[in-house]
Structures are given as C-alpha cells and as structure tokens.
Coordinates of C-alpha atoms and ligand atoms in Angstrom, one line a residue:
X1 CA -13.6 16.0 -25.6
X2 CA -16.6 13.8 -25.8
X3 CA -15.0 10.8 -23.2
X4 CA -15.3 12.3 -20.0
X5 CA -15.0 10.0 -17.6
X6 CA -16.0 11.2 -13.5
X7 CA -15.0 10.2 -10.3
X8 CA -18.1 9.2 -9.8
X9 CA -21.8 8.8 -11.2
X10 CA -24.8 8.5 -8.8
X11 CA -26.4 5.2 -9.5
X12 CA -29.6 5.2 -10.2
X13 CA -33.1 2.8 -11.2
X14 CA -35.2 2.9 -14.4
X15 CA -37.1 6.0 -14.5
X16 CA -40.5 4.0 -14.8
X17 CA -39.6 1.7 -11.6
X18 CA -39.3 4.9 -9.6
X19 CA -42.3 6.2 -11.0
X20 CA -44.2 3.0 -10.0
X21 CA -42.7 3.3 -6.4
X22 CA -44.0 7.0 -6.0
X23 CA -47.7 6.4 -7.6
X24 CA -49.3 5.5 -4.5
X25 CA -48.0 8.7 -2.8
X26 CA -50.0 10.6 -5.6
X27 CA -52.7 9.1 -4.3
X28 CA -51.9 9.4 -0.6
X29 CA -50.9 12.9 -0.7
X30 CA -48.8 12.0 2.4
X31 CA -44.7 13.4 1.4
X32 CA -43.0 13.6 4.3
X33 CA -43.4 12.7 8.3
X34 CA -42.3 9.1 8.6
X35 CA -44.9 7.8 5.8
X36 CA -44.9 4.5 4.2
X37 CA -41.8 4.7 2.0
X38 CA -40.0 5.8 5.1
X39 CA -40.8 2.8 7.1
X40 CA -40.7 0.4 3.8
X41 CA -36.9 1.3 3.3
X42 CA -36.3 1.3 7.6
X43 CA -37.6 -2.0 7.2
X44 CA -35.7 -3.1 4.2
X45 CA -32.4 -1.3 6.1
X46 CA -32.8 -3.5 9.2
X47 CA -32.5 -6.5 6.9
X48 CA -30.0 -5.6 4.7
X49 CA -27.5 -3.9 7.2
X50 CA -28.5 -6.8 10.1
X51 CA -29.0 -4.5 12.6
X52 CA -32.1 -3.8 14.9
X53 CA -31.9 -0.4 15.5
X54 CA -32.4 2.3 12.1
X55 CA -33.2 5.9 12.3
X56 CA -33.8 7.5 8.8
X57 CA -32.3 11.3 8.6
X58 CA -32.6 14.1 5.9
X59 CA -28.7 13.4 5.3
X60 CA -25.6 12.0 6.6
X61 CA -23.9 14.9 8.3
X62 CA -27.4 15.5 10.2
X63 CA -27.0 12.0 11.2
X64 CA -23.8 12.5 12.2
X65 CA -24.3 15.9 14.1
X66 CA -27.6 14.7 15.7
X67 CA -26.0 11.7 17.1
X68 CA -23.1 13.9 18.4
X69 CA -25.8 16.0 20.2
X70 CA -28.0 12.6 21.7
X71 CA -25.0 11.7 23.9
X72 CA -25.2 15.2 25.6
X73 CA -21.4 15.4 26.3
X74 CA -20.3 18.6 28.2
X75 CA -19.7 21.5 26.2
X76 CA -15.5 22.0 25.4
X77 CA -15.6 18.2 25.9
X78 CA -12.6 15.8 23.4
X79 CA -13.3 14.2 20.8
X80 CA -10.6 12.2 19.3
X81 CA -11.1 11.6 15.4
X82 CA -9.1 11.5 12.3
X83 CA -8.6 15.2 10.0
X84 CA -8.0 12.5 6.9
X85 CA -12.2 12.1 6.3
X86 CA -14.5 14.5 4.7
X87 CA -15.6 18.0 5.7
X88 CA -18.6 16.7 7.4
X89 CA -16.8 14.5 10.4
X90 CA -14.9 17.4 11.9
X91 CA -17.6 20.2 11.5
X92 CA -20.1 18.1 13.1
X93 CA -17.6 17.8 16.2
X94 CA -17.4 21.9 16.3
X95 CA -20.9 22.6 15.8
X96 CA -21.9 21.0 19.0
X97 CA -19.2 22.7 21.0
X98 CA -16.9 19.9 21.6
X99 CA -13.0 19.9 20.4
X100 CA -12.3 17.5 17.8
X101 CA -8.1 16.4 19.0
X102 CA -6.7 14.4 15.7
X103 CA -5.2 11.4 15.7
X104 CA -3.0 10.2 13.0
X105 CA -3.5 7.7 10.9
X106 CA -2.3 4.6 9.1
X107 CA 0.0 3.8 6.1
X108 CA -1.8 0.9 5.3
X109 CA -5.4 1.8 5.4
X110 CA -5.7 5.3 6.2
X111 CA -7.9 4.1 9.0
X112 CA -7.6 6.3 12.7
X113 CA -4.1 4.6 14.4
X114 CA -5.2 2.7 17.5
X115 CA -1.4 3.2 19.1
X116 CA -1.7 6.6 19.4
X117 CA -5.0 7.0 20.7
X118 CA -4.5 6.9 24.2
X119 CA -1.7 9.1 24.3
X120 CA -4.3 11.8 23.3
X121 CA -6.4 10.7 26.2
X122 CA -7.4 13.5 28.4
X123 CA -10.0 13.7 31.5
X124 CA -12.2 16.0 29.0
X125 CA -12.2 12.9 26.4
X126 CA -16.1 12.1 26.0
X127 CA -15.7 9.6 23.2
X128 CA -13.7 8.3 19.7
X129 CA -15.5 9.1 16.0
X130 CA -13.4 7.5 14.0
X131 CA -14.5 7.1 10.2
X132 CA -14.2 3.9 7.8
X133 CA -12.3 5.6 5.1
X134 CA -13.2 4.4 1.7
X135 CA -15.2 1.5 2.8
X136 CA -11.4 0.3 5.0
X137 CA -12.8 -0.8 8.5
X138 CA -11.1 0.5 11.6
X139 CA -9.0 -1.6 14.3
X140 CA -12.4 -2.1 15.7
X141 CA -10.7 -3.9 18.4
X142 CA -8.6 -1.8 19.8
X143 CA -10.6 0.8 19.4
X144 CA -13.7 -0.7 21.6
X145 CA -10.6 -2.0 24.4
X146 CA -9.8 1.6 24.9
X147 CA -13.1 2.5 24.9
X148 CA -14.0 0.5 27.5
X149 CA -11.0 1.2 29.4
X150 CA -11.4 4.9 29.2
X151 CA -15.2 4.8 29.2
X152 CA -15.7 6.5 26.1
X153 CA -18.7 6.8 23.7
X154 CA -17.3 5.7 20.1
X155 CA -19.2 7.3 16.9
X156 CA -18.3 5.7 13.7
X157 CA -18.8 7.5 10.8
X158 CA -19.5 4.5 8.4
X159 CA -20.4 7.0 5.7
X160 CA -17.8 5.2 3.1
X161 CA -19.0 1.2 4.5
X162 CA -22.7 1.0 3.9
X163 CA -23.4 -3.0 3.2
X164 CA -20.1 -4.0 4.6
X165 CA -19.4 -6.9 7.1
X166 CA -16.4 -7.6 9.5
X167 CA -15.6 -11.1 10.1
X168 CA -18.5 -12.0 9.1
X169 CA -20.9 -8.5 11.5
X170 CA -22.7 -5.9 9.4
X171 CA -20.7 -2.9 10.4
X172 CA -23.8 -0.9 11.4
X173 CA -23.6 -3.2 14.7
X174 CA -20.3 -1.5 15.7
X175 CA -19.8 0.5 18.1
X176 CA -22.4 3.3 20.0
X177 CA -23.5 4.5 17.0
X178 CA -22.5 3.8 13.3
X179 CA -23.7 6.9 10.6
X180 CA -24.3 5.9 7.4
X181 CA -24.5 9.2 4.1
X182 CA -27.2 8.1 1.8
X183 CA -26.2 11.2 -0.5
X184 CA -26.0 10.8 -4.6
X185 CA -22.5 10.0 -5.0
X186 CA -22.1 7.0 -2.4
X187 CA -22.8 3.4 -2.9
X188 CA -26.3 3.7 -1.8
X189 CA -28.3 6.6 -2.5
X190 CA -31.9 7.9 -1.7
X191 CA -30.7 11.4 -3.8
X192 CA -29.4 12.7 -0.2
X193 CA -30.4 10.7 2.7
X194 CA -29.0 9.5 5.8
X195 CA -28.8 6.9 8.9
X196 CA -27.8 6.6 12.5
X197 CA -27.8 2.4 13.3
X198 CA -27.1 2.3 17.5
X199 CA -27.9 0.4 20.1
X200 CA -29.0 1.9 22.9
X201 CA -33.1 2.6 23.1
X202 CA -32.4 5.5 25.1
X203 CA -30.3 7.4 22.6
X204 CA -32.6 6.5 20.0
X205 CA -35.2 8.7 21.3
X206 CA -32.9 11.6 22.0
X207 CA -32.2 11.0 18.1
X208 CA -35.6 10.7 16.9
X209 CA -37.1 13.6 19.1
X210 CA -33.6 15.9 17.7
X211 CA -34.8 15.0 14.0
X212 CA -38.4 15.8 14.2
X213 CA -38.8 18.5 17.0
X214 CA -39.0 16.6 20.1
X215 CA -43.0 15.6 19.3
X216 CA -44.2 12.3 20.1
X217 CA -47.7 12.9 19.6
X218 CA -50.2 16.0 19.1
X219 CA -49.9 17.3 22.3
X220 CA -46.7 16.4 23.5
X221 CA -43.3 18.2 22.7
X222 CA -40.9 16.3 24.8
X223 CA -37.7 17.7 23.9
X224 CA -35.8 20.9 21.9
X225 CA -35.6 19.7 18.6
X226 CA -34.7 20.6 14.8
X227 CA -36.0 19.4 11.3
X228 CA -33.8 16.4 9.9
X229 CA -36.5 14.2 8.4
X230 CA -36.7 12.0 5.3
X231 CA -39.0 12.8 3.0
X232 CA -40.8 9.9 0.9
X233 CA -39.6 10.2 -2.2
X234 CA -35.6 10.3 -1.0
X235 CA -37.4 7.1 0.8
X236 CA -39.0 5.7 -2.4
X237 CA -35.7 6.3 -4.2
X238 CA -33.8 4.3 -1.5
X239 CA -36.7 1.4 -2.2
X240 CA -35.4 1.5 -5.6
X241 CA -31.8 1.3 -5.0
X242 CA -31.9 -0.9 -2.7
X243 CA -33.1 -3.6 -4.9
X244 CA -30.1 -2.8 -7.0
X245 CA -27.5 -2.6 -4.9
X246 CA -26.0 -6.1 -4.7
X247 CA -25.7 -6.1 -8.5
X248 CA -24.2 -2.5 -8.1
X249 CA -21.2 -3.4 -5.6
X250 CA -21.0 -6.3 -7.7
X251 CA -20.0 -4.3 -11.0
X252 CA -17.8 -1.9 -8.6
X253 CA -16.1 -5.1 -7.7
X254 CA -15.5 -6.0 -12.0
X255 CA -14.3 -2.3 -12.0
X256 CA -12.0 -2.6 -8.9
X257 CA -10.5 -5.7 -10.0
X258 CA -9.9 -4.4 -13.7
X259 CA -7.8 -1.6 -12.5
X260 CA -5.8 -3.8 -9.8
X261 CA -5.0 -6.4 -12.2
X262 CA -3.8 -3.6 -15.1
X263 CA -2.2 -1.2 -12.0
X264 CA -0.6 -4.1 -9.9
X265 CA 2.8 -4.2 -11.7
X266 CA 3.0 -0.5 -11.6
X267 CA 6.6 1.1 -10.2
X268 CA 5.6 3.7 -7.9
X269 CA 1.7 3.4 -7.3
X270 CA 0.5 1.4 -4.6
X271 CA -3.4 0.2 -4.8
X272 CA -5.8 0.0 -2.0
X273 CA -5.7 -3.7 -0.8
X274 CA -9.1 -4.8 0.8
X275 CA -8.6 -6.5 4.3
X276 CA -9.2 -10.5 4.1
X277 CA -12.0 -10.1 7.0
X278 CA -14.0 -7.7 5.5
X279 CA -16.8 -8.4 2.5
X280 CA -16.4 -4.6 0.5
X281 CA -18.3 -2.5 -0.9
X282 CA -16.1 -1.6 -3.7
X283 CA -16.5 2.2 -2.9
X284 CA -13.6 4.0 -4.1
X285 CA -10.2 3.2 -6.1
X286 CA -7.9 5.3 -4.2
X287 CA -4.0 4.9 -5.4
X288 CA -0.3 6.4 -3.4
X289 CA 2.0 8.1 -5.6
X290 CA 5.5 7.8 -4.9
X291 CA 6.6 10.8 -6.6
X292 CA 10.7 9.4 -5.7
X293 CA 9.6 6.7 -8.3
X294 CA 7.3 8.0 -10.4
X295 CA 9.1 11.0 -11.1
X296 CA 5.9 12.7 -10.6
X297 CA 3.8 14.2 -8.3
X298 CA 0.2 13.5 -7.4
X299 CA -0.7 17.1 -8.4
X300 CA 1.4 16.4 -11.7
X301 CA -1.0 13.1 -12.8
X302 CA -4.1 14.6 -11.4
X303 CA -3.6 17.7 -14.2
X304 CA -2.4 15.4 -16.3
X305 CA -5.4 13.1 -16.4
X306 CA -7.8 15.8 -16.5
X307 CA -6.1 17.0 -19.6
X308 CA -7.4 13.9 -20.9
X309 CA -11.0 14.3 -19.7
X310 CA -10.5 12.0 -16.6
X311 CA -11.6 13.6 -13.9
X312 CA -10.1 12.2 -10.3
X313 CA -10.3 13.5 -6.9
X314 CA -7.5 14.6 -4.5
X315 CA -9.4 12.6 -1.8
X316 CA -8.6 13.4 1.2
X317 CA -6.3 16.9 0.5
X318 CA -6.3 19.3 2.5
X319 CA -6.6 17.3 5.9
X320 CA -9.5 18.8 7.9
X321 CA -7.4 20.1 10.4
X322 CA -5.8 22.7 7.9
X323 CA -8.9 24.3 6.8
X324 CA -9.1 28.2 6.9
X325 CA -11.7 27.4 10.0
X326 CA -9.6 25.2 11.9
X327 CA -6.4 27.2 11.3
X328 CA -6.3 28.0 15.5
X329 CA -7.9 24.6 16.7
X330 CA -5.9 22.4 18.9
X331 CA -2.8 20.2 17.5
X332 CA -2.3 19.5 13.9
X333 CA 1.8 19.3 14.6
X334 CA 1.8 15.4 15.1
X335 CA 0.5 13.8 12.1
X336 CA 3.2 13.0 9.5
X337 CA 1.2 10.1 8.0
X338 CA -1.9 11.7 7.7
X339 CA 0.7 14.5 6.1
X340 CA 1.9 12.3 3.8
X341 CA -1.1 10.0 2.4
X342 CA -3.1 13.2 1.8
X343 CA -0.1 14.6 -0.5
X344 CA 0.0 11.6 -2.3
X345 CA -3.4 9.7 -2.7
X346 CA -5.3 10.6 -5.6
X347 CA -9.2 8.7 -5.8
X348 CA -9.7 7.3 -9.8
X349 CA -13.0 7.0 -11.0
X350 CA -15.2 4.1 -9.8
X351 CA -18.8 3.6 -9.9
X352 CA -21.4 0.6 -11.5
X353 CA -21.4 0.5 -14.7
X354 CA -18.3 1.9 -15.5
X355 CA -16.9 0.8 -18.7
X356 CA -14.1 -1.6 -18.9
X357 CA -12.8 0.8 -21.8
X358 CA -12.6 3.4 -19.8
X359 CA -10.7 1.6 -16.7
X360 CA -8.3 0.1 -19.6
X361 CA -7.6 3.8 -21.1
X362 CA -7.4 5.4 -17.2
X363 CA -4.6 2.7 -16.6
X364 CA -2.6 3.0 -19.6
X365 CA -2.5 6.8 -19.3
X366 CA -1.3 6.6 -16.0
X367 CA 1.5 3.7 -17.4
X368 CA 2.8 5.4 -20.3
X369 CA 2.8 9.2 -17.9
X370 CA 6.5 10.1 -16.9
X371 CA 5.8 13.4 -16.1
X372 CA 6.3 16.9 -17.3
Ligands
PLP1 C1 -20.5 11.8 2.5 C2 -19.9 11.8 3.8 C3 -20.5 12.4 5.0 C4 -21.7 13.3 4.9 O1 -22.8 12.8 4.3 P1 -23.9 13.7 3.5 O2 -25.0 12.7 3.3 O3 -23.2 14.2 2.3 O4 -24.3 14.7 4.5 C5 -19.8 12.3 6.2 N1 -18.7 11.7 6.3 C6 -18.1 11.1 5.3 C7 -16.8 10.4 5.5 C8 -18.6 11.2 4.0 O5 -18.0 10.7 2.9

C-alpha cells in the first residue's frame, strides 16, 4: 500500500533555509559549547515561551533528569507523578534515587487528579512532577495550593505543551520548573533537543553546571557534572522551526478540527476536548473507545486501521507503573482510571500538513468499522 499515513511526521524547514542558517558555522568552525545558534534560539525561546529564565539541553529527558538532580532531594525521597506519560517521566524519577508514588488520573483530561494527591502525602514527599498530557494542562491550581501547603518542589513535565498559554500565562512560567522535549516528533523540534524554563537563579546554576561539567571558566570546575549540551546545528534547526511554528500549530489546528467535526457524532468514541482557558498546541488527536458501544475494542481498531496503512499509537498503554522494571516498585493497586483510559485511548495521526484526504479516509474507516 502506497497511502501510508503515520502518527506523526517531524516537521521540518526548506532544506536551503537550513543550509543558510548553518553557513556561518562553516565558517566559524565553532559546533557545540553554547555558540551563537545556541544563544540565537535561547533568545528567540525567551520570547516566544514568555519566560525569563531558558536553559537549552541535549534532550528532553536530560532536561527532565537534570532538573530532578538540581533540587538535591534526599536519596529514597517521594515523588508523586502520574504512570499515564511517557517512559521518560518515571525513569528520570528512579535514576536519581527517588521513588516515583503514582497518582491517578482524570477521566476528563488524563491530567494527574488533584483530589487524590494529598492522600499520597508522606513526610518523605520532596515534590509533585506532574506532566501536561497531550498538550491538556493540569489543575495547576490545586496543584501549586498543595504545594505550598506541603512545601513541595513541583516539576512539570511540559514535554506535550510547548507554546501553550493558561488563562492567558505561557505555561513555561508554571511551577519550579517546567521541561520542555525538543525531539523530532513533537510540535517543535531542533532534531532532538530539550529545555528546563524555572525560576529560581539558584537552580539554574545547579542546572547549567550538571549539563556542561560544573565549569564556569578555564580554571574553575565548580561542581560534579555530566555532558547534556546542545549542539549548534540541533540549535540552528530550532532557529528554523521556530519561524514556522505558528503556521505549523495553525495547520494542526485545520487537522484537529477536521477530525472533530467528522468524529463528533460518533456512538462510542469520545474526542479530546481542549479546555476554554487554554490557547493549544494542537499536539495529538487522542480518541476513548467504548468497546460496550462500539462493539470493539481499542486493540480491535488499532489492527484494524493498520490493516489499512494507518498507523496509530496505543498512547499511553502500558502505564509506566507496569513496566518489566517497575514490576516491584511501590503501589500500582489504586489507579482504575489511569487502568481504564490506557485500555481504551488510541492516538490518530496528527501533524502539519497532514492532508484533509487522509483525516476524511481515517474517519470514515473508523465509522463504517463494526468489528471482527
Ligand atoms: C518526549 C517526551 C519526553 C522526553 O523527551 P525526549 O526529548 O524524547 O528526551 C518526556 N516526557 C514526555 C511526556 C514526552 O512526551
């Protein structure tokens, strides 16, 4: 079959713009170490995300565990989070020697449940990561009262929410830290990239000196550090993107609207409905199947639709919390929701520039589908 159609397709500039962004480092010979592209997208990142604090990172999970590792909790210390996210967010808990306890989440918007937060609450809780799943942002309310109550760091792993705003604030503002992937398949990429926006200076040393081993100058390492730089040419491509990317959400948004006009009257799939106080970034099309109307399963139209050369993600199955490596970490009993949505959410393709056609085939397939 010639039509394939992907869950997602990396967007990308003109070949010559990006050649014209990287000329100058042809003649700089300068490629990595916090060059010029680096600090012309950091720049450009301030601005577009409204924040004042940026640190650029080799990728998103880096950002994510590096930020982890500036707060320098206590070793066995809680970290409440959500097992309905990606790989990265729970593995970047466990490789600093802190116990990721999972919280369930909710029907609605798959976001971490505020209500049963503080019921998890322990005196070895050392801070909340909760993660903006598919661009949905959290009870950021209720999760900053708790915080505050219970004196606890909160990480957001903003991975799916790059560009977005809340009521009007660029969610890179929220929270102590907000971690942003920069990787091929998400909304903005710089090939694989990544950022930490926070707040406090302090921390923003221990993150700089963890990604480029503790040097501040020739003579001075001030800290133990690793290797988690951007190099200029992930930067240049982020240069080019980034002058793209409001006319890239803005054919995400054609796409998403396509496929909730033609799904909308659909018996036994519910769409992903984007909260009135937040400006999207139109990052995935996930859908619920309710197999007791449908008459099939998620599993059943996932085979189905690749059959037919659609290819869609069971995103998020399994929950994090059931992977071979967490089989004998901490609770993974009280989570029906979290249970549920991950048996029955399947991810269809989106990404700009995908063709109306295609969206208008994905949609009838599913419509006219009853099953085995
Ligand atoms: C992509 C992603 C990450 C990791 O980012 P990379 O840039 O791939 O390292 C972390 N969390 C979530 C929710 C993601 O989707």
């Amino acid at each position: 079959m010639d039509n394939k159609v992907y869950v997602t397709r990396s967007s990308m500039p003109s070949m010559e713009e990006y050649v014209h962004e990287i000329e100058p480092i042809w003649d700089s010979h300068w490629l990595t170490n916090m060059g010029p592209k680096h600090d012309e997208l950091k720049n450009k990142l301030n601005d577009y995300l409204k924040v004042d604090n940026v640190e650029l990172l080799v990728n998103g999970h880096m950002a994510l565990e590096m930020s982890i590792q500036a707060f320098d909790f206590p070793k066995g210390a809680e970290v409440i989070t959500t097992p309905f996210t990606f790989a990265s967010t729970t593995h970047a808990i466990v490789r600093n020697g802190l116990v990721p306890v999972f919280c369930d989440i909710n029907p609605g918007d798959y976001t971490i449940d505020t209500n049963k937060i503080e019921g998890l609450i322990t005196n070895r809780t050392c801070a909340i990561l909760p993660v903006h799943v598919y661009g949905n942002i959290c009870d950021i309310e209720s999760i900053h009262n708790i915080a505050d109550k219970y004196k606890l760091k909160v990480i957001y792993d903003a991975a799916h929410a790059f560009g977005e705003t809340y009521k009007g604030l660029g969610v890179a503002n929220l929270g102590d830290a907000s971690i942003f992937s920069f990787h091929a398949t998400k909304v903005f990429n710089t090939i694989e990239g990544g950022a930490v926006c926070y707040r406090d200076a302090e921390f923003g040393r221990k993150l700089y000196n963890l990604k480029n081993f503790g040097i501040r100058d020739e003579e001075t390492v001030e800290a133990v550090g690793a290797n988690a730089k951007m190099n200029e040419f992930a930067a240049a491509m982020g240069v080019c993107n980034l002058r793209h990317i409001d006319e890239n959400i803005c054919s995400r948004k054609i796409a998403y609207e396509l496929y909730s006009g033609l799904l909308d009257d659909c018996l036994g799939i519910t769409i992903n409905r984007i909260n009135e106080m937040t400006t999207s970034n139109y990052s995935y099309y996930p859908i619920l199947i309710d197999s007791k109307i449908t008459g099939y399963s998620r599993d059943d139209l996932y085979t189905y639709l690749k059959a037919q050369g659609i290819f869609t993600r069971k995103y998020f199955y399994p929950l994090t919390c059931d992977f071979d490596c967490y089989k004998n970490i901490g609770s993974t009993n009280n989570l029906p929701v979290a249970r549920e949505i991950s048996s029955r959410v399947l991810t269809l393709p989106l990404y700009s520039g995908l063709a109306s056609d295609d969206i208008e085939r994905i949609c009838s397939l599913i419509k006219t589908y009853k099953g085995n």
